[in-house]
Amino acid sequence: MDKYTASDHNAILWEISCDQKRERPNRQTNTTVGWKVKTFDPSTLIVAIDSKPIVAGPAEEMTKDLMKRVTHTSDASMPRKHNINQRPAVHWWNDQISVLHKECHKKGRISHRSYRRPNSAELITEYKNARQALNKTIKDSKRRC
């Protein structure tokens, strides 16, 4: 570093330039790429394919055009996969556990909000009972699998 700062701390220097236009690298937020094939609609695919004429030209342009057409027609005929959770599905999870999980979190939020209210002890016991029921159901489901 050539600049004197009169400090024994390490300086952090940066430059801001307005004349260059740099694009950020295109990061994919979803790790899963693809479409939900179970919801495939063949009639929409046919309409999407027929909507755009095939471009004639060099092989590279035709390849790029083909890939764009495949993506466009797939987007038109079926929704994309979204990997929101980032966790794989567990084999012991079922609909009953899902309902109890929602109920437990709802009662937990209610009990935490009503901490200083007169009926807070009652709401806390309801939350504890819901949590125990959820944990018991999860353990039973894990034992069965």
N, CA and C of each residue as an Amber inpcrd file, in Angstrom:
protein
   435
   0.8500000  -1.1710000   0.0000000   0.0000000   0.0000000   0.0000000
   0.8970000   1.2350000   0.0000000   0.6150000   2.1300000  -0.9010000
   1.4320000   3.3290000  -1.0550000   0.8740000   4.5340000  -0.3180000
  -0.3440000   4.4620000   0.1590000  -0.9780000   5.6340000   0.7650000
  -0.7590000   5.6320000   2.2740000  -0.4270000   6.7990000   2.8180000
  -0.1890000   6.9580000   4.2440000  -1.4970000   7.3260000   4.9370000
  -1.8600000   6.5770000   6.0000000  -3.1230000   6.8210000   6.6940000
  -2.9340000   7.2960000   8.1240000  -1.6980000   7.3460000   8.6320000
  -1.3960000   7.7620000  10.0020000  -2.1000000   6.8770000  11.0210000
  -2.2370000   5.6160000  10.7060000  -2.9000000   4.6810000  11.6020000
  -2.1440000   3.3620000  11.5780000  -2.1600000   2.6660000  12.7240000
  -1.5200000   1.3570000  12.7460000  -2.4950000   0.2370000  12.3480000
  -3.7200000   0.6030000  12.0460000  -4.7060000  -0.3740000  11.5800000
  -4.5300000  -0.6180000  10.0860000  -4.9540000  -1.7700000   9.6480000
  -4.9090000  -2.0630000   8.2180000  -6.0320000  -1.3160000   7.5210000
  -5.6890000  -0.6060000   6.4920000  -6.6840000   0.1830000   5.7650000
  -7.3680000  -0.6830000   4.7150000  -8.6290000  -0.4050000   4.5050000
  -9.3870000  -1.0620000   3.4460000  -9.6820000  -0.0040000   2.4040000
  -9.1400000  -0.1870000   1.2320000  -9.3110000   0.7770000   0.1520000
 -10.0670000   0.1210000  -0.9940000 -10.9170000   0.9110000  -1.6450000
 -11.6190000   0.4180000  -2.8200000 -11.8500000   1.5560000  -3.7790000
 -12.0880000   1.1980000  -5.0140000 -12.3450000   2.1920000  -6.0390000
 -13.7110000   1.9350000  -6.6440000 -14.3860000   3.0240000  -6.9560000
 -15.6780000   2.9280000  -7.6150000 -15.5370000   3.5780000  -8.9780000
 -15.8690000   2.8350000 -10.0010000 -15.7440000   3.3430000 -11.3570000
 -17.0990000   3.2830000 -12.0340000 -17.4860000   4.3740000 -12.6620000
 -18.7780000   4.4380000 -13.3470000 -18.6540000   4.2220000 -14.8460000
 -17.4490000   4.2840000 -15.4010000 -17.3090000   4.2010000 -16.8420000
 -17.3080000   2.7670000 -17.3640000 -17.0270000   1.7830000 -16.5380000
 -17.0580000   0.3970000 -16.9850000 -18.3430000  -0.2580000 -16.5220000
 -18.9190000  -1.0350000 -17.3990000 -20.1460000  -1.7320000 -17.0480000
 -19.8210000  -3.2120000 -16.8880000 -19.7010000  -3.6380000 -15.6590000
 -19.4030000  -5.0360000 -15.3850000 -20.6820000  -5.7480000 -14.9940000
 -20.8440000  -6.9270000 -15.5270000 -22.0080000  -7.7250000 -15.1720000
 -21.5910000  -8.7620000 -14.1470000 -22.4480000  -8.9620000 -13.1900000
 -22.1850000  -9.9840000 -12.1890000 -22.3600000 -11.3600000 -12.8120000
 -21.6220000 -12.3370000 -12.3250000 -21.8310000 -13.6840000 -12.8470000
 -23.2280000 -14.1710000 -12.4840000 -23.8460000 -14.8560000 -13.3940000
 -25.2060000 -15.3430000 -13.1940000 -25.1640000 -16.5650000 -12.2840000
 -25.5480000 -16.3680000 -11.0330000 -25.5560000 -17.4660000 -10.0700000
 -26.9200000 -18.1100000 -10.0450000 -26.9400000 -19.4070000 -10.0370000
 -28.2090000 -20.0990000  -9.9240000 -28.5070000 -20.3140000  -8.4530000
 -29.6780000 -19.8560000  -8.0340000 -30.0440000 -20.0180000  -6.6330000
 -30.5730000 -21.4190000  -6.3770000 -31.1620000 -22.0100000  -7.3800000
 -31.6920000 -23.3560000  -7.2150000 -30.6320000 -24.3680000  -7.6130000
 -30.4470000 -25.3840000  -6.7860000 -29.5140000 -26.4340000  -7.1380000
 -30.1750000 -27.4370000  -8.0790000 -31.4770000 -27.5250000  -8.0590000
 -32.1970000 -28.4270000  -8.9320000 -32.5890000 -27.6890000 -10.1980000
 -32.1980000 -28.2280000 -11.3270000 -32.5610000 -27.6370000 -12.6050000
 -33.4600000 -28.6290000 -13.3140000 -34.5820000 -28.1480000 -13.7830000
 -35.4680000 -29.0370000 -14.5170000 -36.9090000 -28.6390000 -14.3450000
 -37.7830000 -29.5310000 -14.7780000 -39.2130000 -29.2660000 -14.7710000
 -39.9410000 -30.3850000 -14.0560000 -41.1640000 -30.0950000 -13.6160000
 -42.0230000 -31.0970000 -12.9820000 -42.6870000 -31.9070000 -14.0900000
 -42.1250000 -33.0490000 -14.3830000 -42.5470000 -33.8550000 -15.5240000
 -43.9400000 -34.4410000 -15.3080000 -44.3460000 -34.6070000 -14.0640000
 -45.6730000 -35.1700000 -13.7830000 -46.7970000 -34.2710000 -14.2820000
 -46.5240000 -32.9750000 -14.4270000 -47.5550000 -32.0310000 -14.8610000
 -47.4090000 -31.6690000 -16.3360000 -46.7390000 -32.5130000 -17.1050000
 -46.4830000 -32.2540000 -18.5230000 -47.7820000 -32.1820000 -19.3130000
 -47.9010000 -31.1450000 -20.1710000 -49.0780000 -30.9580000 -21.0230000
 -48.6350000 -31.0390000 -22.4870000 -48.8980000 -32.1720000 -23.1620000
 -48.4050000 -32.3380000 -24.5340000 -49.0130000 -31.3590000 -25.5350000
 -50.2720000 -30.9860000 -25.3580000 -50.8960000 -30.0590000 -26.3120000
 -50.2390000 -28.6750000 -26.2460000 -49.8790000 -28.2330000 -25.0540000
 -49.1860000 -26.9500000 -24.9130000 -47.7960000 -27.0230000 -25.5340000
 -47.1420000 -28.1630000 -25.4020000 -45.8210000 -28.3400000 -26.0020000
 -45.8970000 -28.2150000 -27.5240000 -46.9000000 -28.8370000 -28.1270000
 -47.0510000 -28.7760000 -29.5870000 -47.3000000 -27.3430000 -30.0460000
 -48.1570000 -26.6190000 -29.3280000 -48.4330000 -25.2220000 -29.6840000
 -47.1750000 -24.3740000 -29.5410000 -46.4010000 -24.6000000 -28.4730000
 -45.1810000 -23.8200000 -28.2500000 -44.1290000 -24.1220000 -29.3140000
 -44.0370000 -25.3660000 -29.7550000 -43.0650000 -25.7190000 -30.7970000
 -43.4450000 -25.0730000 -32.1260000 -44.7310000 -25.1070000 -32.4520000
 -45.1920000 -24.5690000 -33.7350000 -45.2310000 -23.0460000 -33.7720000
 -45.1330000 -22.3830000 -32.6220000 -45.2810000 -20.9250000 -32.5850000
 -44.0870000 -20.1780000 -33.1630000 -42.9300000 -20.8030000 -33.2050000
 -41.7210000 -20.1180000 -33.6510000 -41.0710000 -20.9050000 -34.7910000
 -40.7190000 -20.2390000 -35.9040000 -40.0860000 -20.9610000 -37.0130000
 -38.6380000 -21.3290000 -36.6860000 -38.1490000 -22.3570000 -37.3530000
 -36.7720000 -22.8030000 -37.1700000 -35.8490000 -21.8470000 -37.9210000
 -34.7730000 -21.4310000 -37.2530000 -33.8260000 -20.4840000 -37.8360000
 -32.7710000 -21.2610000 -38.6170000 -32.5250000 -20.8550000 -39.8530000
 -31.4710000 -21.4650000 -40.6610000 -30.2270000 -20.5930000 -40.5740000
 -29.0710000 -21.2360000 -40.5460000 -27.8330000 -20.4830000 -40.4560000
 -26.7000000 -21.3780000 -40.0270000 -25.6610000 -20.7880000 -39.4490000
 -24.5240000 -21.5820000 -38.9790000 -24.9440000 -22.5580000 -37.8700000
 -24.1610000 -23.6040000 -37.7250000 -24.4890000 -24.6680000 -36.7730000
 -24.5540000 -24.1500000 -35.3400000 -23.6620000 -23.2240000 -34.9670000
 -23.6530000 -22.7020000 -33.6020000 -24.9390000 -21.9400000 -33.2960000
 -25.3820000 -21.1170000 -34.2500000 -26.6250000 -20.3690000 -34.0420000
 -27.8240000 -21.3010000 -33.9730000 -27.8190000 -22.3200000 -34.8300000
 -28.9240000 -23.2810000 -34.8170000 -28.9660000 -24.0500000 -33.4950000
 -27.7880000 -24.3780000 -32.9580000 -27.7200000 -25.0850000 -31.6770000
 -28.2360000 -24.2040000 -30.5500000 -27.8050000 -22.9410000 -30.5240000
 -28.2900000 -22.0180000 -29.4930000 -29.7950000 -21.8180000 -29.5970000
 -30.2860000 -21.6810000 -30.8420000 -31.7200000 -21.5130000 -31.0580000
 -32.4880000 -22.7490000 -30.6070000 -31.9390000 -23.9240000 -30.8960000
 -32.5960000 -25.1700000 -30.4790000 -32.6890000 -25.2610000 -28.9610000
 -31.6120000 -24.9020000 -28.2610000 -31.6210000 -24.9570000 -26.8000000
 -32.6170000 -23.9530000 -26.2210000 -32.6980000 -22.7600000 -26.8340000
 -33.6870000 -21.7750000 -26.3800000 -35.1010000 -22.2870000 -26.6090000
 -35.3190000 -22.9370000 -27.7500000 -36.6460000 -23.4800000 -28.0650000
 -37.0420000 -24.5830000 -27.0960000 -36.0850000 -25.4610000 -26.7610000
 -36.3700000 -26.5410000 -25.8070000 -36.7350000 -25.9500000 -24.4520000
 -35.9770000 -24.9660000 -24.0000000 -36.2690000 -24.3160000 -22.7190000
 -37.6210000 -23.6180000 -22.7570000 -37.8850000 -22.8830000 -23.8280000
 -39.1490000 -22.1500000 -23.9570000 -40.3440000 -23.1080000 -23.9900000
 -40.2410000 -24.1650000 -24.7830000 -41.3620000 -25.1070000 -24.8800000
 -41.5620000 -25.8690000 -23.5800000 -40.4710000 -26.1990000 -22.9050000
 -40.5970000 -26.8870000 -21.6130000 -41.2230000 -25.9710000 -20.5670000
 -40.8230000 -24.6900000 -20.5650000 -41.4310000 -23.7280000 -19.6450000
 -42.9180000 -23.5660000 -19.9170000 -43.2970000 -23.6190000 -21.1970000
 -44.7040000 -23.4410000 -21.5500000 -45.5430000 -24.6590000 -21.1820000
 -44.9590000 -25.8460000 -21.2650000 -45.7570000 -27.0620000 -21.0870000
 -45.7330000 -27.6400000 -19.6780000 -44.8190000 -27.1970000 -18.8300000
 -44.7740000 -27.7090000 -17.4530000 -44.0300000 -26.7230000 -16.5640000
 -44.4020000 -26.6440000 -15.2690000 -43.7150000 -25.7250000 -14.3530000
 -42.3250000 -26.2410000 -13.9850000 -41.4720000 -25.3250000 -13.5890000
 -40.1140000 -25.6900000 -13.1800000 -40.0910000 -26.2480000 -11.7630000
 -39.0470000 -27.0220000 -11.4910000 -38.8130000 -27.5030000 -10.1330000
 -38.2220000 -26.3600000  -9.3230000 -38.6110000 -26.2710000  -8.0760000
 -38.0520000 -25.2650000  -7.1740000 -37.5260000 -25.9820000  -5.9470000
 -36.2660000 -25.8150000  -5.6810000 -35.6600000 -26.4360000  -4.5150000
 -35.5530000 -25.3890000  -3.4200000 -36.6590000 -25.1410000  -2.7460000
 -36.7170000 -24.0950000  -1.7390000 -36.1410000 -24.5820000  -0.4090000
 -36.4450000 -25.8040000  -0.0590000 -36.1430000 -26.2970000   1.2740000
 -34.6590000 -26.5670000   1.4960000 -33.9330000 -26.9720000   0.4990000
 -32.5220000 -27.3220000   0.5880000 -32.2630000 -28.5390000   1.4690000
 -33.2960000 -29.2110000   1.9100000 -33.1250000 -30.4260000   2.6950000
 -33.8250000 -31.5710000   1.9780000 -33.2170000 -32.7380000   1.9950000
 -33.8850000 -33.8700000   1.3480000 -35.0790000 -34.3440000   2.1790000
 -36.0370000 -34.9560000   1.5180000 -37.2140000 -35.4610000   2.2150000
 -36.8150000 -36.6360000   3.1050000 -37.4640000 -36.7480000   4.2400000
 -37.1850000 -37.8550000   5.1510000 -38.2650000 -38.9140000   4.9950000
 -37.8790000 -40.1570000   5.1680000 -38.7940000 -41.2610000   4.8920000
 -39.9050000 -41.4010000   5.9270000 -39.7380000 -40.8570000   7.1040000
 -40.7300000 -41.0430000   8.1640000 -41.7730000 -39.9270000   8.2180000
 -41.6380000 -38.8650000   7.4310000 -42.5890000 -37.7460000   7.4520000
 -43.8860000 -38.1620000   6.7700000 -45.0210000 -37.7900000   7.3700000
 -46.3180000 -38.1050000   6.7600000 -47.2890000 -36.9500000   6.9810000
 -48.5220000 -37.1120000   6.5000000 -49.5170000 -36.0330000   6.5820000
 -49.9100000 -35.7170000   8.0220000 -50.0020000 -36.7490000   8.8590000
 -50.3720000 -36.5290000  10.2620000 -49.2970000 -35.6920000  10.9690000
 -48.0460000 -35.9950000  10.7110000 -46.9540000 -35.2250000  11.3130000
 -46.9790000 -33.7920000  10.7950000 -47.3010000 -33.6180000   9.5330000
 -47.3740000 -32.2720000   8.9630000 -48.4440000 -31.4330000   9.6520000
 -49.6180000 -32.0340000   9.8860000 -50.7050000 -31.3170000  10.5680000
 -50.3030000 -30.9770000  11.9990000 -49.7280000 -31.9490000  12.7100000
 -49.3000000 -31.7000000  14.0900000 -48.1860000 -30.6500000  14.1480000
 -47.2980000 -30.6560000  13.1700000 -46.2110000 -29.6790000  13.1160000
 -46.7620000 -28.2630000  12.9720000 -47.7210000 -28.0800000  12.0700000
 -48.3370000 -26.7590000  11.8880000 -49.0620000 -26.3190000  13.1540000
 -49.7930000 -27.2450000  13.7630000 -50.5400000 -26.9300000  14.9850000
 -49.5890000 -26.5710000  16.1230000 -48.4910000 -27.3160000  16.2440000
 -47.5160000 -27.0610000  17.3050000 -46.8770000 -25.6840000  17.1380000
 -46.4990000 -25.3330000  15.9260000 -45.8930000 -24.0210000  15.7050000
 -46.8910000 -22.8940000  15.9300000 -48.1420000 -23.1240000  15.5660000
 -49.1760000 -22.1130000  15.7960000 -49.3650000 -21.8730000  17.2950000
 -49.4590000 -22.9600000  18.0610000 -49.6240000 -22.8170000  19.5090000
 -48.3760000 -22.2290000  20.1560000 -47.2090000 -22.5390000  19.6080000
 -45.9730000 -21.9580000  20.1270000 -45.9300000 -20.4520000  19.9300000
 -46.3270000 -19.9930000  18.7500000 -46.3580000 -18.5470000  18.4960000
 -47.3560000 -17.8570000  19.4190000 -48.5270000 -18.4730000  19.5930000
 -49.5550000 -17.8790000  20.4570000 -49.0620000 -17.8030000  21.8970000
 -48.4150000 -18.8770000  22.3740000 -47.9560000 -18.8720000  23.7660000
 -46.8270000 -17.8680000  23.9790000 -45.9530000 -17.6980000  22.9950000
 -44.8680000 -16.7270000  23.1390000 -45.3880000 -15.2940000  23.1130000
 -46.4260000 -15.0410000  22.3250000 -46.9920000 -13.6900000  22.2570000
 -47.7300000 -13.3150000  23.5330000 -48.3070000 -14.2960000  24.1880000
 -49.1340000 -14.0040000  25.3660000 -48.3690000 -14.2560000  26.6560000
 -47.1010000 -13.8890000  26.6860000 -46.2540000 -14.1660000  27.8410000
 -46.7420000 -13.4690000  29.1080000 -47.2030000 -12.2410000  29.0210000
 -47.6010000 -11.4810000  30.2150000 -49.1070000 -11.4170000  30.4170000
 -49.8420000 -12.1600000  29.6710000 -51.2930000 -12.1560000  29.8240000
 -51.6980000 -13.1110000  30.9400000 -52.9130000 -12.9410000  31.4660000
 -53.3350000 -13.7890000  32.5900000 -53.4540000 -15.2720000  32.2330000
 -53.7830000 -15.6090000  30.9850000 -53.9540000 -17.0180000  30.6220000
 -52.6930000 -17.6040000  29.9830000 -51.5370000 -17.0160000  30.2480000
 -50.3030000 -17.4820000  29.6100000 -49.9240000 -18.8900000  30.0520000
 -50.1710000 -19.2350000  31.3100000 -49.8290000 -20.5790000  31.7890000
 -50.6440000 -21.6380000  31.0500000 -51.9120000 -21.3400000  30.8040000
 -52.7750000 -22.2740000  30.0740000 -52.2940000 -22.4590000  28.6300000
 -51.9160000 -21.3460000  27.9960000 -51.4320000 -21.4240000  26.6140000
 -50.0920000 -22.1480000  26.5200000 -49.2500000 -21.9690000  27.5260000
 -47.9620000 -22.6660000  27.5450000 -48.1700000 -24.1650000  27.6940000
 -49.1060000 -24.5790000  28.5430000 -49.3760000 -26.0160000  28.6820000
 -49.9660000 -26.5980000  27.3980000 -50.8060000 -25.8280000  26.6970000
 -51.3270000 -26.2910000  25.4050000 -50.1840000 -26.4920000  24.4090000
 -49.2430000 -25.5630000  24.4030000 -48.0910000 -25.6770000  23.5090000
 -47.2430000 -26.8930000  23.8700000 -47.0050000 -27.1000000  25.1660000
 -46.2020000 -28.2460000  25.5950000 -46.8750000 -29.5600000  25.2180000
 -48.2070000 -29.6210000  25.3860000 -48.9340000 -30.8400000  25.0110000
 -48.8560000 -31.0870000  23.5030000 -48.9760000 -30.0260000  22.7200000
 -48.8840000 -30.1640000  21.2640000 -47.4830000 -30.6110000  20.8560000
 -46.4680000 -30.0610000  21.5110000 -45.0890000 -30.4450000  21.2000000
 -44.8230000 -31.8990000  21.5690000 -45.3650000 -32.3380000  22.7320000
 -45.2010000 -33.7350000  23.1330000 -45.9010000 -34.6760000  22.1600000
 -47.1000000 -34.2900000  21.7110000 -47.8290000 -35.1200000  20.7480000
 -47.0580000 -35.2150000  19.4290000 -46.4890000 -34.1010000  18.9980000
 -45.7020000 -34.1070000  17.7670000 -44.4770000 -35.0030000  17.9150000
 -43.7430000 -34.8540000  19.0060000 -42.5460000 -35.6720000  19.2210000
 -42.8890000 -37.1530000  19.3170000 -44.0000000 -37.4750000  19.9880000
 -44.4170000 -38.8760000  20.1170000 -44.7790000 -39.4550000  18.7540000
 -45.4880000 -38.6800000  17.9430000 -45.8780000 -39.1460000  16.6160000
 -44.6520000 -39.3400000  15.7260000 -43.6820000 -38.4480000  15.8250000
 -42.4550000 -38.5820000  15.0340000 -41.6860000 -39.8330000  15.4510000
 -41.5730000 -40.0680000  16.7550000 -40.8560000 -41.2560000  17.2290000
 -41.5610000 -42.5360000  16.8010000 -42.9030000 -42.5440000  16.8760000
 -43.6550000 -43.7220000  16.4300000 -43.4520000 -43.9700000  14.9360000
 -43.4710000 -42.9000000  14.1660000 -43.2850000 -43.0290000  12.7220000
 -41.8820000 -43.5410000  12.3930000 -40.8850000 -43.0650000  13.1210000
 -39.5170000 -43.5360000  12.8940000 -39.3710000 -45.0080000  13.2670000
 -40.0620000 -45.4280000  14.3310000 -40.0130000 -46.8270000  14.7400000
 -40.6450000 -47.7430000  13.6910000 -41.7450000 -47.2660000  13.0810000
 -42.4540000 -48.0670000  12.0860000 -41.6690000 -48.2130000  10.7860000
 -40.8360000 -47.2370000  10.4690000 -40.1190000 -47.2730000   9.1740000
 -38.8630000 -48.0930000   9.2160000
